[in-house]
Amino acid sequence: MRIAFYAPLKPPDHPVPSGDRRLARLFLDALDLAGHEPFVASTLRAYDETGARQREIAGDAEQTGDALLRRWRDAPQTAPDLWFTYHLYYKAPDWLGPRLSAALGIPYVVAEASHAAKRAGGPWDSGHRAVVAALRRADAVLGVNPADRDGVLPLLADPRRWIALPPFLDARAYRTPSRPPGGTVRLVAVAMMRPGDKLASYRLLGKALAELGDLDWSLELVGDGAARAEVEAALRPVGARTRYRGACDQNGVRAALAEADLFVWPAINEAFGMALLEAQASGLPAVAGASGGIDAIVADGETGRLAPPGDAAAFSEAVRRLIVDGAARARMGRAAAAKVRREHDLPAAAARLDAVLRQLRPGRAA
């Protein structure tokens, strides 16, 4: 099928790297691997940080939609057989997909959608209502984060339209650590340095690691951003143990993971975290905060340790145990790599995705 792909939060070619951009690109790869013909229908960004631009963005989307419909009606052979939207929520709703799929008479599929009734009537009310409308129209909703299920399910015309699809990556691109056991235990974290939840995670990380001064470890940080100074202040208590790699491309991230022994990230208010999935693909055990769908990636006691969200003391103790116990780190690292290849690898995701899409009857309206 020819598939129109749209990511309202961040288009796949956005210059700023993030887990969201990474997964958008992986969905394109999975659709292609499944034998379909995906193309980016629009790069219109629907993200509204404050709620003040919703009307403006909706107007831009109307003009964009009009142009796409004219193009496809003038050249029907280029029109899509299915519309696929990746990641919509109240701050970044899908203003394009529901309208265009209805106009063309094609299936409308959504991946990673979230809905919270508390957003009704607030600053993002129109975005909230647009998400509700999109979910009511959707022919299938692929649930990447299991924590989203309860909010989305009541809006679906048929509960069977919710289909779980674990987050995924191409496991072949990652290599497991080759360092011999013993010596300084190398911790690594990979995350953008930006205000809000990311900065809160860095601050908790600094607080937790400051309690481990009696152990032999170092910390490598991969990432950069507007909150770099605040991150450095948060990690100041651990002093010279910390090395800043800055922003890295995918090859740089993979290299940093391959050189490490343990991935550490508090994951405050995170959905699932692509960096955690990449770490596990690299054969690293992880200590993480148990937010959102993190437990779908990190199996507590099997591939790493989970701490209650925001609990610096519990996080610190979990890191301590895995610094001290090299055998447990090795065992959990092997289990992590095996779990990714079994449950989160690109070919498996492509097969699951293809099975869902082929159940939907394509065909444009006359």
JSON list of C-alpha atoms in Angstrom, two decimals, residues 94-199:
[
{"chain": "A", "resi": 94, "resn": "ASP", "atom": "CA", "xyz": [-3.59, 15.57, 14.25]},
{"chain": "A", "resi": 95, "resn": "TRP", "atom": "CA", "xyz": [-5.38, 18.29, 12.30]},
{"chain": "A", "resi": 96, "resn": "LEU", "atom": "CA", "xyz": [-4.73, 16.57, 8.95]},
{"chain": "A", "resi": 97, "resn": "GLY", "atom": "CA", "xyz": [-5.29, 12.82, 9.09]},
{"chain": "A", "resi": 98, "resn": "PRO", "atom": "CA", "xyz": [-8.97, 12.57, 10.10]},
{"chain": "A", "resi": 99, "resn": "ARG", "atom": "CA", "xyz": [-10.10, 15.08, 7.51]},
{"chain": "A", "resi": 100, "resn": "LEU", "atom": "CA", "xyz": [-7.99, 13.79, 4.60]},
{"chain": "A", "resi": 101, "resn": "SER", "atom": "CA", "xyz": [-8.63, 10.10, 5.24]},
{"chain": "A", "resi": 102, "resn": "ALA", "atom": "CA", "xyz": [-12.39, 10.82, 5.29]},
{"chain": "A", "resi": 103, "resn": "ALA", "atom": "CA", "xyz": [-12.19, 12.87, 2.08]},
{"chain": "A", "resi": 104, "resn": "LEU", "atom": "CA", "xyz": [-10.22, 10.13, 0.30]},
{"chain": "A", "resi": 105, "resn": "GLY", "atom": "CA", "xyz": [-12.20, 7.24, 1.78]},
{"chain": "A", "resi": 106, "resn": "ILE", "atom": "CA", "xyz": [-9.08, 5.49, 3.12]},
{"chain": "A", "resi": 107, "resn": "PRO", "atom": "CA", "xyz": [-8.27, 3.88, 6.48]},
{"chain": "A", "resi": 108, "resn": "TYR", "atom": "CA", "xyz": [-6.89, 6.08, 9.23]},
{"chain": "A", "resi": 109, "resn": "VAL", "atom": "CA", "xyz": [-4.29, 4.53, 11.57]},
{"chain": "A", "resi": 110, "resn": "VAL", "atom": "CA", "xyz": [-2.71, 6.10, 14.63]},
{"chain": "A", "resi": 111, "resn": "ALA", "atom": "CA", "xyz": [0.37, 5.00, 16.57]},
{"chain": "A", "resi": 112, "resn": "GLU", "atom": "CA", "xyz": [1.17, 6.24, 20.08]},
{"chain": "A", "resi": 113, "resn": "ALA", "atom": "CA", "xyz": [-1.84, 8.33, 21.01]},
{"chain": "A", "resi": 114, "resn": "SER", "atom": "CA", "xyz": [-2.64, 9.57, 24.49]},
{"chain": "A", "resi": 115, "resn": "HIS", "atom": "CA", "xyz": [-5.79, 11.12, 25.94]},
{"chain": "A", "resi": 116, "resn": "ALA", "atom": "CA", "xyz": [-6.39, 12.72, 29.33]},
{"chain": "A", "resi": 117, "resn": "ALA", "atom": "CA", "xyz": [-9.89, 13.93, 30.20]},
{"chain": "A", "resi": 118, "resn": "LYS", "atom": "CA", "xyz": [-8.42, 16.56, 32.57]},
{"chain": "A", "resi": 119, "resn": "ARG", "atom": "CA", "xyz": [-7.25, 18.58, 29.56]},
{"chain": "A", "resi": 120, "resn": "ALA", "atom": "CA", "xyz": [-10.83, 19.42, 28.56]},
{"chain": "A", "resi": 121, "resn": "GLY", "atom": "CA", "xyz": [-11.55, 23.11, 28.98]},
{"chain": "A", "resi": 122, "resn": "GLY", "atom": "CA", "xyz": [-7.94, 24.02, 29.69]},
{"chain": "A", "resi": 123, "resn": "PRO", "atom": "CA", "xyz": [-5.44, 26.05, 27.65]},
{"chain": "A", "resi": 124, "resn": "TRP", "atom": "CA", "xyz": [-5.20, 23.26, 25.05]},
{"chain": "A", "resi": 125, "resn": "ASP", "atom": "CA", "xyz": [-8.93, 22.53, 24.87]},
{"chain": "A", "resi": 126, "resn": "SER", "atom": "CA", "xyz": [-9.13, 22.62, 21.06]},
{"chain": "A", "resi": 127, "resn": "GLY", "atom": "CA", "xyz": [-6.12, 20.32, 20.79]},
{"chain": "A", "resi": 128, "resn": "HIS", "atom": "CA", "xyz": [-7.70, 18.00, 23.33]},
{"chain": "A", "resi": 129, "resn": "ARG", "atom": "CA", "xyz": [-10.95, 17.90, 21.34]},
{"chain": "A", "resi": 130, "resn": "ALA", "atom": "CA", "xyz": [-9.03, 17.27, 18.11]},
{"chain": "A", "resi": 131, "resn": "VAL", "atom": "CA", "xyz": [-7.38, 14.22, 19.72]},
{"chain": "A", "resi": 132, "resn": "VAL", "atom": "CA", "xyz": [-10.80, 12.93, 20.80]},
{"chain": "A", "resi": 133, "resn": "ALA", "atom": "CA", "xyz": [-12.15, 13.36, 17.25]},
{"chain": "A", "resi": 134, "resn": "ALA", "atom": "CA", "xyz": [-9.13, 11.63, 15.74]},
{"chain": "A", "resi": 135, "resn": "LEU", "atom": "CA", "xyz": [-9.38, 8.63, 18.05]},
{"chain": "A", "resi": 136, "resn": "ARG", "atom": "CA", "xyz": [-13.11, 8.25, 17.41]},
{"chain": "A", "resi": 137, "resn": "ARG", "atom": "CA", "xyz": [-12.38, 8.11, 13.69]},
{"chain": "A", "resi": 138, "resn": "ALA", "atom": "CA", "xyz": [-9.33, 5.82, 13.86]},
{"chain": "A", "resi": 139, "resn": "ASP", "atom": "CA", "xyz": [-9.59, 2.39, 12.27]},
{"chain": "A", "resi": 140, "resn": "ALA", "atom": "CA", "xyz": [-6.67, 1.17, 14.40]},
{"chain": "A", "resi": 141, "resn": "VAL", "atom": "CA", "xyz": [-4.63, 2.61, 17.26]},
{"chain": "A", "resi": 142, "resn": "LEU", "atom": "CA", "xyz": [-1.22, 1.06, 17.80]},
{"chain": "A", "resi": 143, "resn": "GLY", "atom": "CA", "xyz": [-0.36, 1.28, 21.47]},
{"chain": "A", "resi": 144, "resn": "VAL", "atom": "CA", "xyz": [3.38, 1.79, 21.84]},
{"chain": "A", "resi": 145, "resn": "ASN", "atom": "CA", "xyz": [3.04, 2.76, 25.50]},
{"chain": "A", "resi": 146, "resn": "PRO", "atom": "CA", "xyz": [0.74, 0.43, 27.48]},
{"chain": "A", "resi": 147, "resn": "ALA", "atom": "CA", "xyz": [0.12, 3.25, 29.97]},
{"chain": "A", "resi": 148, "resn": "ASP", "atom": "CA", "xyz": [-1.94, 5.05, 27.28]},
{"chain": "A", "resi": 149, "resn": "ARG", "atom": "CA", "xyz": [-4.47, 2.23, 26.92]},
{"chain": "A", "resi": 150, "resn": "ASP", "atom": "CA", "xyz": [-6.95, 3.19, 29.64]},
{"chain": "A", "resi": 151, "resn": "GLY", "atom": "CA", "xyz": [-7.26, 6.76, 28.39]},
{"chain": "A", "resi": 152, "resn": "VAL", "atom": "CA", "xyz": [-7.65, 5.84, 24.72]},
{"chain": "A", "resi": 153, "resn": "LEU", "atom": "CA", "xyz": [-9.85, 2.75, 24.86]},
{"chain": "A", "resi": 154, "resn": "PRO", "atom": "CA", "xyz": [-13.17, 4.46, 25.81]},
{"chain": "A", "resi": 155, "resn": "LEU", "atom": "CA", "xyz": [-12.94, 6.67, 22.71]},
{"chain": "A", "resi": 156, "resn": "LEU", "atom": "CA", "xyz": [-12.62, 3.88, 20.18]},
{"chain": "A", "resi": 157, "resn": "ALA", "atom": "CA", "xyz": [-15.62, 2.75, 18.16]},
{"chain": "A", "resi": 158, "resn": "ASP", "atom": "CA", "xyz": [-14.52, -0.83, 18.84]},
{"chain": "A", "resi": 159, "resn": "PRO", "atom": "CA", "xyz": [-12.11, -1.75, 21.66]},
{"chain": "A", "resi": 160, "resn": "ARG", "atom": "CA", "xyz": [-10.46, -4.24, 19.32]},
{"chain": "A", "resi": 161, "resn": "ARG", "atom": "CA", "xyz": [-9.05, -1.27, 17.42]},
{"chain": "A", "resi": 162, "resn": "TRP", "atom": "CA", "xyz": [-6.46, -0.86, 20.21]},
{"chain": "A", "resi": 163, "resn": "ILE", "atom": "CA", "xyz": [-3.51, -3.06, 19.24]},
{"chain": "A", "resi": 164, "resn": "ALA", "atom": "CA", "xyz": [-0.38, -3.29, 21.36]},
{"chain": "A", "resi": 165, "resn": "LEU", "atom": "CA", "xyz": [2.87, -2.71, 19.47]},
{"chain": "A", "resi": 166, "resn": "PRO", "atom": "CA", "xyz": [5.98, -2.60, 21.68]},
{"chain": "A", "resi": 167, "resn": "PRO", "atom": "CA", "xyz": [8.53, 0.15, 20.88]},
{"chain": "A", "resi": 168, "resn": "PHE", "atom": "CA", "xyz": [11.24, -1.12, 18.57]},
{"chain": "A", "resi": 169, "resn": "LEU", "atom": "CA", "xyz": [14.56, -0.49, 16.86]},
{"chain": "A", "resi": 170, "resn": "ASP", "atom": "CA", "xyz": [16.97, -2.20, 14.49]},
{"chain": "A", "resi": 171, "resn": "ALA", "atom": "CA", "xyz": [18.92, -4.39, 16.90]},
{"chain": "A", "resi": 172, "resn": "ARG", "atom": "CA", "xyz": [21.58, -5.18, 14.28]},
{"chain": "A", "resi": 173, "resn": "ALA", "atom": "CA", "xyz": [22.93, -1.64, 14.65]},
{"chain": "A", "resi": 174, "resn": "TYR", "atom": "CA", "xyz": [23.95, -2.14, 18.27]},
{"chain": "A", "resi": 175, "resn": "ARG", "atom": "CA", "xyz": [26.87, -4.07, 19.70]},
{"chain": "A", "resi": 176, "resn": "THR", "atom": "CA", "xyz": [27.29, -5.43, 23.18]},
{"chain": "A", "resi": 177, "resn": "PRO", "atom": "CA", "xyz": [30.12, -4.19, 25.44]},
{"chain": "A", "resi": 178, "resn": "SER", "atom": "CA", "xyz": [33.49, -5.83, 24.83]},
{"chain": "A", "resi": 179, "resn": "ARG", "atom": "CA", "xyz": [35.28, -4.49, 27.92]},
{"chain": "A", "resi": 180, "resn": "PRO", "atom": "CA", "xyz": [36.80, -7.08, 30.24]},
{"chain": "A", "resi": 181, "resn": "PRO", "atom": "CA", "xyz": [35.22, -7.28, 33.71]},
{"chain": "A", "resi": 182, "resn": "GLY", "atom": "CA", "xyz": [36.77, -5.43, 36.62]},
{"chain": "A", "resi": 183, "resn": "GLY", "atom": "CA", "xyz": [38.01, -1.89, 37.11]},
{"chain": "A", "resi": 184, "resn": "THR", "atom": "CA", "xyz": [35.98, 1.29, 37.25]},
{"chain": "A", "resi": 185, "resn": "VAL", "atom": "CA", "xyz": [32.29, 0.70, 36.50]},
{"chain": "A", "resi": 186, "resn": "ARG", "atom": "CA", "xyz": [31.26, 3.02, 33.69]},
{"chain": "A", "resi": 187, "resn": "LEU", "atom": "CA", "xyz": [27.77, 4.48, 33.97]},
{"chain": "A", "resi": 188, "resn": "VAL", "atom": "CA", "xyz": [26.11, 6.17, 30.98]},
{"chain": "A", "resi": 189, "resn": "ALA", "atom": "CA", "xyz": [23.03, 8.30, 30.40]},
{"chain": "A", "resi": 190, "resn": "VAL", "atom": "CA", "xyz": [21.71, 9.53, 27.05]},
{"chain": "A", "resi": 191, "resn": "ALA", "atom": "CA", "xyz": [19.22, 12.40, 27.10]},
{"chain": "A", "resi": 192, "resn": "MET", "atom": "CA", "xyz": [18.64, 15.90, 25.80]},
{"chain": "A", "resi": 193, "resn": "MET", "atom": "CA", "xyz": [19.45, 18.69, 28.25]},
{"chain": "A", "resi": 194, "resn": "ARG", "atom": "CA", "xyz": [16.28, 20.73, 28.29]},
{"chain": "A", "resi": 195, "resn": "PRO", "atom": "CA", "xyz": [14.09, 22.34, 30.97]},
{"chain": "A", "resi": 196, "resn": "GLY", "atom": "CA", "xyz": [11.22, 20.38, 32.46]},
{"chain": "A", "resi": 197, "resn": "ASP", "atom": "CA", "xyz": [11.21, 16.64, 32.98]},
{"chain": "A", "resi": 198, "resn": "LYS", "atom": "CA", "xyz": [14.65, 16.03, 31.44]},
{"chain": "A", "resi": 199, "resn": "LEU", "atom": "CA", "xyz": [16.26, 18.51, 33.79]}
]
